[in-house]
GROMACS .gro file of C-alpha atoms in nm:
model
  362
    1UNK     CA    1   2.426  -5.460   1.192
    2UNK     CA    2   2.594  -5.237   0.936
    3UNK     CA    3   2.539  -5.496   0.665
    4UNK     CA    4   2.173  -5.539   0.767
    5UNK     CA    5   2.125  -5.164   0.772
    6UNK     CA    6   2.268  -5.135   0.420
    7UNK     CA    7   2.038  -5.410   0.291
    8UNK     CA    8   1.741  -5.241   0.461
    9UNK     CA    9   1.816  -4.909   0.292
   10UNK     CA   10   1.856  -5.083  -0.042
   11UNK     CA   11   1.520  -5.259  -0.003
   12UNK     CA   12   1.361  -4.925   0.089
   13UNK     CA   13   1.499  -4.774  -0.228
   14UNK     CA   14   1.359  -5.055  -0.443
   15UNK     CA   15   1.016  -5.027  -0.277
   16UNK     CA   16   1.004  -4.648  -0.324
   17UNK     CA   17   1.112  -4.678  -0.687
   18UNK     CA   18   0.840  -4.936  -0.758
   19UNK     CA   19   0.574  -4.721  -0.588
   20UNK     CA   20   0.697  -4.415  -0.775
   21UNK     CA   21   0.681  -4.597  -1.108
   22UNK     CA   22   0.322  -4.709  -1.042
   23UNK     CA   23   0.237  -4.350  -0.943
   24UNK     CA   24   0.377  -4.228  -1.274
   25UNK     CA   25   0.175  -4.491  -1.462
   26UNK     CA   26  -0.146  -4.363  -1.303
   27UNK     CA   27  -0.079  -4.018  -1.446
   28UNK     CA   28  -0.039  -4.163  -1.795
   29UNK     CA   29  -0.379  -4.333  -1.815
   30UNK     CA   30  -0.593  -4.249  -2.117
   31UNK     CA   31  -0.942  -4.385  -2.191
   32UNK     CA   32  -0.900  -4.424  -2.568
   33UNK     CA   33  -1.097  -4.267  -2.850
   34UNK     CA   34  -1.196  -4.543  -3.090
   35UNK     CA   35  -1.506  -4.465  -3.294
   36UNK     CA   36  -1.564  -4.822  -3.411
   37UNK     CA   37  -1.880  -5.009  -3.308
   38UNK     CA   38  -1.791  -5.379  -3.323
   39UNK     CA   39  -2.009  -5.673  -3.226
   40UNK     CA   40  -1.942  -5.773  -2.865
   41UNK     CA   41  -1.991  -6.096  -2.671
   42UNK     CA   42  -2.027  -6.072  -2.294
   43UNK     CA   43  -1.932  -6.400  -2.124
   44UNK     CA   44  -2.049  -6.460  -1.767
   45UNK     CA   45  -1.933  -6.784  -1.598
   46UNK     CA   46  -2.188  -6.876  -1.331
   47UNK     CA   47  -2.188  -7.164  -1.087
   48UNK     CA   48  -2.467  -7.169  -0.829
   49UNK     CA   49  -2.536  -6.797  -0.873
   50UNK     CA   50  -2.917  -6.809  -0.884
   51UNK     CA   51  -2.940  -6.562  -0.594
   52UNK     CA   52  -2.702  -6.311  -0.754
   53UNK     CA   53  -2.737  -6.325  -1.132
   54UNK     CA   54  -3.054  -6.113  -1.155
   55UNK     CA   55  -2.864  -5.800  -1.051
   56UNK     CA   56  -2.594  -5.857  -1.312
   57UNK     CA   57  -2.841  -5.918  -1.596
   58UNK     CA   58  -3.055  -5.621  -1.491
   59UNK     CA   59  -2.749  -5.397  -1.527
   60UNK     CA   60  -2.662  -5.547  -1.865
   61UNK     CA   61  -3.018  -5.492  -1.987
   62UNK     CA   62  -2.968  -5.116  -1.933
   63UNK     CA   63  -2.643  -5.078  -2.127
   64UNK     CA   64  -2.608  -4.775  -2.353
   65UNK     CA   65  -2.430  -4.975  -2.625
   66UNK     CA   66  -2.654  -5.079  -2.918
   67UNK     CA   67  -2.838  -5.397  -2.825
   68UNK     CA   68  -2.826  -5.526  -3.182
   69UNK     CA   69  -2.445  -5.537  -3.152
   70UNK     CA   70  -2.447  -5.717  -2.818
   71UNK     CA   71  -2.485  -6.081  -2.720
   72UNK     CA   72  -2.481  -6.191  -2.357
   73UNK     CA   73  -2.373  -6.546  -2.283
   74UNK     CA   74  -2.432  -6.693  -1.938
   75UNK     CA   75  -2.232  -7.013  -1.892
   76UNK     CA   76  -2.396  -7.252  -1.647
   77UNK     CA   77  -2.087  -7.411  -1.495
   78UNK     CA   78  -2.229  -7.734  -1.346
   79UNK     CA   79  -2.473  -7.550  -1.120
   80UNK     CA   80  -2.683  -7.748  -0.875
   81UNK     CA   81  -2.935  -7.466  -0.829
   82UNK     CA   82  -3.161  -7.292  -1.082
   83UNK     CA   83  -2.900  -7.051  -1.218
   84UNK     CA   84  -2.986  -7.142  -1.578
   85UNK     CA   85  -3.360  -7.092  -1.527
   86UNK     CA   86  -3.311  -6.755  -1.359
   87UNK     CA   87  -3.089  -6.642  -1.644
   88UNK     CA   88  -3.332  -6.761  -1.913
   89UNK     CA   89  -3.608  -6.560  -1.747
   90UNK     CA   90  -3.433  -6.248  -1.881
   91UNK     CA   91  -3.470  -6.353  -2.245
   92UNK     CA   92  -3.761  -6.116  -2.302
   93UNK     CA   93  -3.566  -5.811  -2.181
   94UNK     CA   94  -3.232  -5.914  -2.333
   95UNK     CA   95  -3.286  -6.035  -2.693
   96UNK     CA   96  -2.919  -6.132  -2.735
   97UNK     CA   97  -2.913  -6.357  -2.430
   98UNK     CA   98  -2.782  -6.714  -2.449
   99UNK     CA   99  -2.746  -6.971  -2.175
  100UNK     CA  100  -2.495  -7.248  -2.243
  101UNK     CA  101  -2.372  -7.533  -2.028
  102UNK     CA  102  -2.024  -7.668  -1.975
  103UNK     CA  103  -2.028  -8.013  -2.131
  104UNK     CA  104  -1.658  -8.093  -2.159
  105UNK     CA  105  -1.333  -8.010  -1.986
  106UNK     CA  106  -1.084  -7.856  -2.227
  107UNK     CA  107  -0.837  -7.761  -1.952
  108UNK     CA  108  -0.789  -7.836  -1.581
  109UNK     CA  109  -0.926  -7.507  -1.449
  110UNK     CA  110  -1.310  -7.513  -1.424
  111UNK     CA  111  -1.354  -7.139  -1.477
  112UNK     CA  112  -1.139  -7.145  -1.790
  113UNK     CA  113  -1.357  -7.427  -1.925
  114UNK     CA  114  -1.662  -7.211  -1.863
  115UNK     CA  115  -1.504  -6.915  -2.042
  116UNK     CA  116  -1.401  -7.133  -2.337
  117UNK     CA  117  -1.758  -7.263  -2.368
  118UNK     CA  118  -1.890  -6.906  -2.371
  119UNK     CA  119  -1.630  -6.777  -2.616
  120UNK     CA  120  -1.692  -7.065  -2.857
  121UNK     CA  121  -2.067  -7.007  -2.855
  122UNK     CA  122  -2.033  -6.636  -2.933
  123UNK     CA  123  -1.939  -6.444  -3.245
  124UNK     CA  124  -1.849  -6.097  -3.120
  125UNK     CA  125  -1.523  -5.937  -3.228
  126UNK     CA  126  -1.473  -5.809  -2.874
  127UNK     CA  127  -1.515  -6.042  -2.576
  128UNK     CA  128  -1.604  -5.888  -2.240
  129UNK     CA  129  -1.598  -6.094  -1.921
  130UNK     CA  130  -1.751  -6.033  -1.581
  131UNK     CA  131  -1.888  -6.242  -1.294
  132UNK     CA  132  -2.247  -6.323  -1.210
  133UNK     CA  133  -2.234  -6.127  -0.884
  134UNK     CA  134  -2.112  -5.806  -1.050
  135UNK     CA  135  -2.300  -5.489  -1.144
  136UNK     CA  136  -2.157  -5.316  -1.455
  137UNK     CA  137  -2.214  -4.943  -1.496
  138UNK     CA  138  -2.461  -4.846  -1.769
  139UNK     CA  139  -2.182  -4.733  -2.004
  140UNK     CA  140  -1.954  -5.031  -1.934
  141UNK     CA  141  -1.967  -5.177  -2.284
  142UNK     CA  142  -1.950  -4.841  -2.462
  143UNK     CA  143  -1.656  -4.715  -2.252
  144UNK     CA  144  -1.470  -5.041  -2.296
  145UNK     CA  145  -1.517  -5.046  -2.672
  146UNK     CA  146  -1.390  -4.686  -2.698
  147UNK     CA  147  -1.064  -4.800  -2.539
  148UNK     CA  148  -0.989  -5.041  -2.825
  149UNK     CA  149  -0.770  -4.826  -3.044
  150UNK     CA  150  -0.629  -5.010  -3.343
  151UNK     CA  151  -0.318  -5.131  -3.153
  152UNK     CA  152  -0.500  -5.231  -2.833
  153UNK     CA  153  -0.572  -5.600  -2.785
  154UNK     CA  154  -0.692  -5.611  -2.423
  155UNK     CA  155  -0.868  -5.361  -2.198
  156UNK     CA  156  -0.895  -5.392  -1.821
  157UNK     CA  157  -1.133  -5.172  -1.624
  158UNK     CA  158  -1.189  -5.060  -1.268
  159UNK     CA  159  -1.348  -5.338  -1.060
  160UNK     CA  160  -1.401  -5.206  -0.706
  161UNK     CA  161  -1.546  -5.400  -0.416
  162UNK     CA  162  -1.818  -5.192  -0.250
  163UNK     CA  163  -1.757  -5.163   0.125
  164UNK     CA  164  -2.028  -5.294   0.353
  165UNK     CA  165  -2.092  -5.210   0.717
  166UNK     CA  166  -1.841  -5.450   0.868
  167UNK     CA  167  -1.474  -5.374   0.921
  168UNK     CA  168  -1.363  -5.680   0.723
  169UNK     CA  169  -1.576  -5.579   0.426
  170UNK     CA  170  -1.425  -5.230   0.426
  171UNK     CA  171  -1.072  -5.367   0.450
  172UNK     CA  172  -1.138  -5.591   0.149
  173UNK     CA  173  -1.269  -5.289  -0.039
  174UNK     CA  174  -0.947  -5.103   0.039
  175UNK     CA  175  -0.745  -5.405  -0.071
  176UNK     CA  176  -0.931  -5.402  -0.403
  177UNK     CA  177  -0.826  -5.037  -0.445
  178UNK     CA  178  -0.464  -5.146  -0.394
  179UNK     CA  179  -0.502  -5.412  -0.665
  180UNK     CA  180  -0.671  -5.167  -0.903
  181UNK     CA  181  -0.392  -4.916  -0.838
  182UNK     CA  182  -0.128  -5.174  -0.924
  183UNK     CA  183  -0.320  -5.276  -1.237
  184UNK     CA  184  -0.384  -4.921  -1.359
  185UNK     CA  185  -0.036  -4.791  -1.283
  186UNK     CA  186   0.149  -5.084  -1.437
  187UNK     CA  187  -0.063  -5.067  -1.754
  188UNK     CA  188  -0.004  -4.695  -1.772
  189UNK     CA  189   0.367  -4.776  -1.779
  190UNK     CA  190   0.316  -5.038  -2.049
  191UNK     CA  191   0.421  -5.317  -1.811
  192UNK     CA  192   0.091  -5.480  -1.707
  193UNK     CA  193   0.111  -5.676  -1.382
  194UNK     CA  194  -0.244  -5.760  -1.281
  195UNK     CA  195  -0.610  -5.725  -1.374
  196UNK     CA  196  -0.951  -5.854  -1.273
  197UNK     CA  197  -1.173  -6.092  -1.468
  198UNK     CA  198  -1.468  -5.902  -1.321
  199UNK     CA  199  -1.396  -5.625  -1.573
  200UNK     CA  200  -1.189  -5.745  -1.865
  201UNK     CA  201  -1.215  -5.739  -2.244
  202UNK     CA  202  -1.004  -5.864  -2.534
  203UNK     CA  203  -1.029  -5.908  -2.906
  204UNK     CA  204  -1.132  -6.257  -3.015
  205UNK     CA  205  -0.834  -6.259  -3.254
  206UNK     CA  206  -0.597  -6.167  -2.970
  207UNK     CA  207  -0.730  -6.448  -2.752
  208UNK     CA  208  -0.636  -6.694  -3.028
  209UNK     CA  209  -0.304  -6.518  -3.098
  210UNK     CA  210  -0.208  -6.581  -2.735
  211UNK     CA  211  -0.303  -6.950  -2.763
  212UNK     CA  212  -0.626  -6.913  -2.567
  213UNK     CA  213  -0.619  -7.090  -2.232
  214UNK     CA  214  -0.432  -7.392  -2.369
  215UNK     CA  215  -0.082  -7.290  -2.254
  216UNK     CA  216  -0.210  -7.193  -1.907
  217UNK     CA  217  -0.487  -7.452  -1.878
  218UNK     CA  218  -0.293  -7.668  -1.631
  219UNK     CA  219  -0.291  -7.380  -1.380
  220UNK     CA  220  -0.595  -7.345  -1.156
  221UNK     CA  221  -0.691  -6.980  -1.174
  222UNK     CA  222  -0.532  -6.704  -1.375
  223UNK     CA  223  -0.799  -6.685  -1.644
  224UNK     CA  224  -0.747  -6.308  -1.627
  225UNK     CA  225  -0.391  -6.229  -1.513
  226UNK     CA  226  -0.209  -6.514  -1.685
  227UNK     CA  227  -0.392  -6.454  -2.013
  228UNK     CA  228  -0.298  -6.088  -1.982
  229UNK     CA  229   0.067  -6.179  -1.923
  230UNK     CA  230   0.071  -6.399  -2.233
  231UNK     CA  231  -0.075  -6.121  -2.445
  232UNK     CA  232   0.181  -5.879  -2.301
  233UNK     CA  233   0.482  -6.105  -2.356
  234UNK     CA  234   0.388  -6.319  -2.657
  235UNK     CA  235   0.207  -6.075  -2.886
  236UNK     CA  236   0.258  -5.721  -3.019
  237UNK     CA  237  -0.082  -5.600  -2.894
  238UNK     CA  238  -0.101  -5.323  -2.637
  239UNK     CA  239  -0.291  -5.359  -2.309
  240UNK     CA  240  -0.480  -5.060  -2.169
  241UNK     CA  241  -0.644  -4.981  -1.838
  242UNK     CA  242  -0.964  -4.786  -1.890
  243UNK     CA  243  -1.067  -4.594  -1.574
  244UNK     CA  244  -1.402  -4.501  -1.731
  245UNK     CA  245  -1.533  -4.858  -1.748
  246UNK     CA  246  -1.649  -4.967  -1.402
  247UNK     CA  247  -1.794  -5.291  -1.265
  248UNK     CA  248  -1.898  -5.306  -0.897
  249UNK     CA  249  -1.929  -5.609  -0.673
  250UNK     CA  250  -1.950  -5.688  -0.303
  251UNK     CA  251  -1.670  -5.851  -0.102
  252UNK     CA  252  -1.700  -6.222  -0.022
  253UNK     CA  253  -1.592  -6.312   0.330
  254UNK     CA  254  -1.662  -6.686   0.303
  255UNK     CA  255  -1.353  -6.901   0.253
  256UNK     CA  256  -1.146  -6.586   0.290
  257UNK     CA  257  -0.806  -6.744   0.357
  258UNK     CA  258  -0.835  -6.986   0.063
  259UNK     CA  259  -0.956  -6.707  -0.163
  260UNK     CA  260  -0.663  -6.479  -0.072
  261UNK     CA  261  -0.412  -6.760  -0.122
  262UNK     CA  262  -0.562  -6.831  -0.465
  263UNK     CA  263  -0.523  -6.467  -0.565
  264UNK     CA  264  -0.155  -6.468  -0.472
  265UNK     CA  265  -0.079  -6.809  -0.627
  266UNK     CA  266  -0.075  -6.660  -0.978
  267UNK     CA  267   0.241  -6.458  -0.916
  268UNK     CA  268   0.476  -6.756  -0.948
  269UNK     CA  269   0.385  -6.779  -1.319
  270UNK     CA  270   0.466  -6.417  -1.406
  271UNK     CA  271   0.816  -6.460  -1.546
  272UNK     CA  272   1.163  -6.399  -1.407
  273UNK     CA  273   1.180  -6.021  -1.448
  274UNK     CA  274   0.855  -5.962  -1.258
  275UNK     CA  275   0.942  -6.225  -0.999
  276UNK     CA  276   1.274  -6.053  -0.930
  277UNK     CA  277   1.101  -5.727  -0.841
  278UNK     CA  278   0.830  -5.915  -0.648
  279UNK     CA  279   1.098  -6.100  -0.452
  280UNK     CA  280   1.259  -5.770  -0.350
  281UNK     CA  281   0.922  -5.636  -0.233
  282UNK     CA  282   0.855  -5.961  -0.046
  283UNK     CA  283   1.195  -5.954   0.125
  284UNK     CA  284   1.128  -5.592   0.219
  285UNK     CA  285   0.813  -5.703   0.403
  286UNK     CA  286   0.997  -5.993   0.569
  287UNK     CA  287   1.257  -5.743   0.686
  288UNK     CA  288   0.982  -5.518   0.821
  289UNK     CA  289   0.836  -5.813   1.012
  290UNK     CA  290   1.176  -5.897   1.165
  291UNK     CA  291   1.289  -5.537   1.223
  292UNK     CA  292   1.106  -5.475   1.556
  293UNK     CA  293   1.282  -5.774   1.712
  294UNK     CA  294   1.619  -5.666   1.576
  295UNK     CA  295   1.565  -5.310   1.696
  296UNK     CA  296   1.470  -5.438   2.042
  297UNK     CA  297   1.786  -5.642   2.081
  298UNK     CA  298   2.017  -5.414   1.880
  299UNK     CA  299   1.955  -5.042   1.939
  300UNK     CA  300   2.180  -4.959   1.640
  301UNK     CA  301   1.910  -5.100   1.413
  302UNK     CA  302   1.640  -4.860   1.533
  303UNK     CA  303   1.725  -4.592   1.277
  304UNK     CA  304   1.710  -4.832   0.977
  305UNK     CA  305   1.384  -4.969   1.118
  306UNK     CA  306   1.239  -4.618   1.139
  307UNK     CA  307   1.350  -4.542   0.784
  308UNK     CA  308   1.184  -4.860   0.653
  309UNK     CA  309   0.854  -4.783   0.823
  310UNK     CA  310   0.857  -4.419   0.714
  311UNK     CA  311   0.944  -4.510   0.353
  312UNK     CA  312   0.660  -4.762   0.327
  313UNK     CA  313   0.400  -4.536   0.489
  314UNK     CA  314   0.490  -4.236   0.275
  315UNK     CA  315   0.517  -4.429  -0.052
  316UNK     CA  316   0.187  -4.612   0.007
  317UNK     CA  317   0.002  -4.297   0.110
  318UNK     CA  318   0.116  -4.092  -0.188
  319UNK     CA  319   0.031  -4.372  -0.430
  320UNK     CA  320  -0.309  -4.466  -0.288
  321UNK     CA  321  -0.414  -4.105  -0.235
  322UNK     CA  322  -0.352  -4.045  -0.605
  323UNK     CA  323  -0.550  -4.356  -0.697
  324UNK     CA  324  -0.834  -4.271  -0.459
  325UNK     CA  325  -0.871  -3.932  -0.625
  326UNK     CA  326  -0.865  -4.090  -0.969
  327UNK     CA  327  -1.126  -4.352  -0.880
  328UNK     CA  328  -1.333  -4.136  -0.644
  329UNK     CA  329  -1.266  -4.369  -0.350
  330UNK     CA  330  -1.131  -4.133  -0.084
  331UNK     CA  331  -1.359  -4.257   0.195
  332UNK     CA  332  -1.203  -4.601   0.224
  333UNK     CA  333  -0.857  -4.447   0.273
  334UNK     CA  334  -0.955  -4.390   0.636
  335UNK     CA  335  -0.864  -4.752   0.701
  336UNK     CA  336  -0.518  -4.719   0.547
  337UNK     CA  337  -0.334  -4.712   0.887
  338UNK     CA  338  -0.498  -5.042   0.981
  339UNK     CA  339  -0.425  -5.191   0.641
  340UNK     CA  340  -0.060  -5.086   0.674
  341UNK     CA  341  -0.041  -5.272   1.003
  342UNK     CA  342  -0.198  -5.584   0.855
  343UNK     CA  343  -0.013  -5.571   0.524
  344UNK     CA  344   0.322  -5.692   0.659
  345UNK     CA  345   0.201  -6.025   0.803
  346UNK     CA  346  -0.041  -6.059   0.510
  347UNK     CA  347   0.236  -6.036   0.252
  348UNK     CA  348   0.472  -6.260   0.449
  349UNK     CA  349   0.217  -6.536   0.514
  350UNK     CA  350  -0.037  -6.522   0.229
  351UNK     CA  351   0.212  -6.466  -0.051
  352UNK     CA  352   0.426  -6.754   0.073
  353UNK     CA  353   0.119  -6.978   0.097
  354UNK     CA  354   0.013  -6.877  -0.253
  355UNK     CA  355   0.351  -6.975  -0.391
  356UNK     CA  356   0.355  -7.312  -0.211
  357UNK     CA  357  -0.006  -7.428  -0.187
  358UNK     CA  358  -0.226  -7.549  -0.474
  359UNK     CA  359  -0.544  -7.350  -0.538
  360UNK     CA  360  -0.888  -7.429  -0.674
  361UNK     CA  361  -1.188  -7.235  -0.803
  362UNK     CA  362  -1.502  -7.312  -0.605
   0.00000   0.00000   0.00000
């Protein structure tokens, strides 16, 4: 029990240090102040999104960035509905609109093939990506471009899920705040860990400097995070999180388990240094899952168990409260106690499944 208690305290310390570092990174965020106005290409992979794409294109039609510097490329990724026709109907309102189709598979991952098709058909110096079911804010392009200082090669933005009426929808919205917090804080530290393809931008030259999707094409998924990791580890370009560039979307509850496993499956490709820290955090959650049983059978373990629970609750609350203030998302913090309860089995089961099970996109 003494050895287990010591390990528990050590895991607590690692968890608190990681949370504290992310908290510090949030305080260091800056939006950038570039005054350049480059040509931009917005690439939107879309597969069977006829019922959603109108909202996305309507938001892009109202962007404050000069329209003559903007081209919007919708990539029809083997749709069986009228996604392409619905997109083309916006040609009158969006002069720079193109609709292209995926005709060949460059890599294994379907979404990466769609992105490659869109990138190849465009000419913008800056490539922005989002999804067909997303609603960018009216200053999305302008705010993102401002973040590209001369040494910045990639910019990730805030991509919240808007909570609906159901409990599951609100929990997914809170989970998206957790992911955004990890992304923003780690980028503020200069050690980017995650991002979302719903709100991502990179220089065309940087995409090629990192090898494009070729080196990660055999991995299903990771068109956002794994590309970001290659830019962070294989190039000299800096990666910035821009809290002023926002893209909203609604949670998807269909195929939820498979979707969550796919999200977590990317972590095994992060590199040894990140995996070492992730392993410590994972073991901490495994210990939390086992601690109630140990405390029940061994009263001497009740104090370490209490310390573990208190450390996690306090560290998570301080971190997410800071992020909620920064992103104006205080309301969804009401569900934090429930998320804390769910987070332990979630991490233990879903993260393990993500590491072991293959994933696919649609």
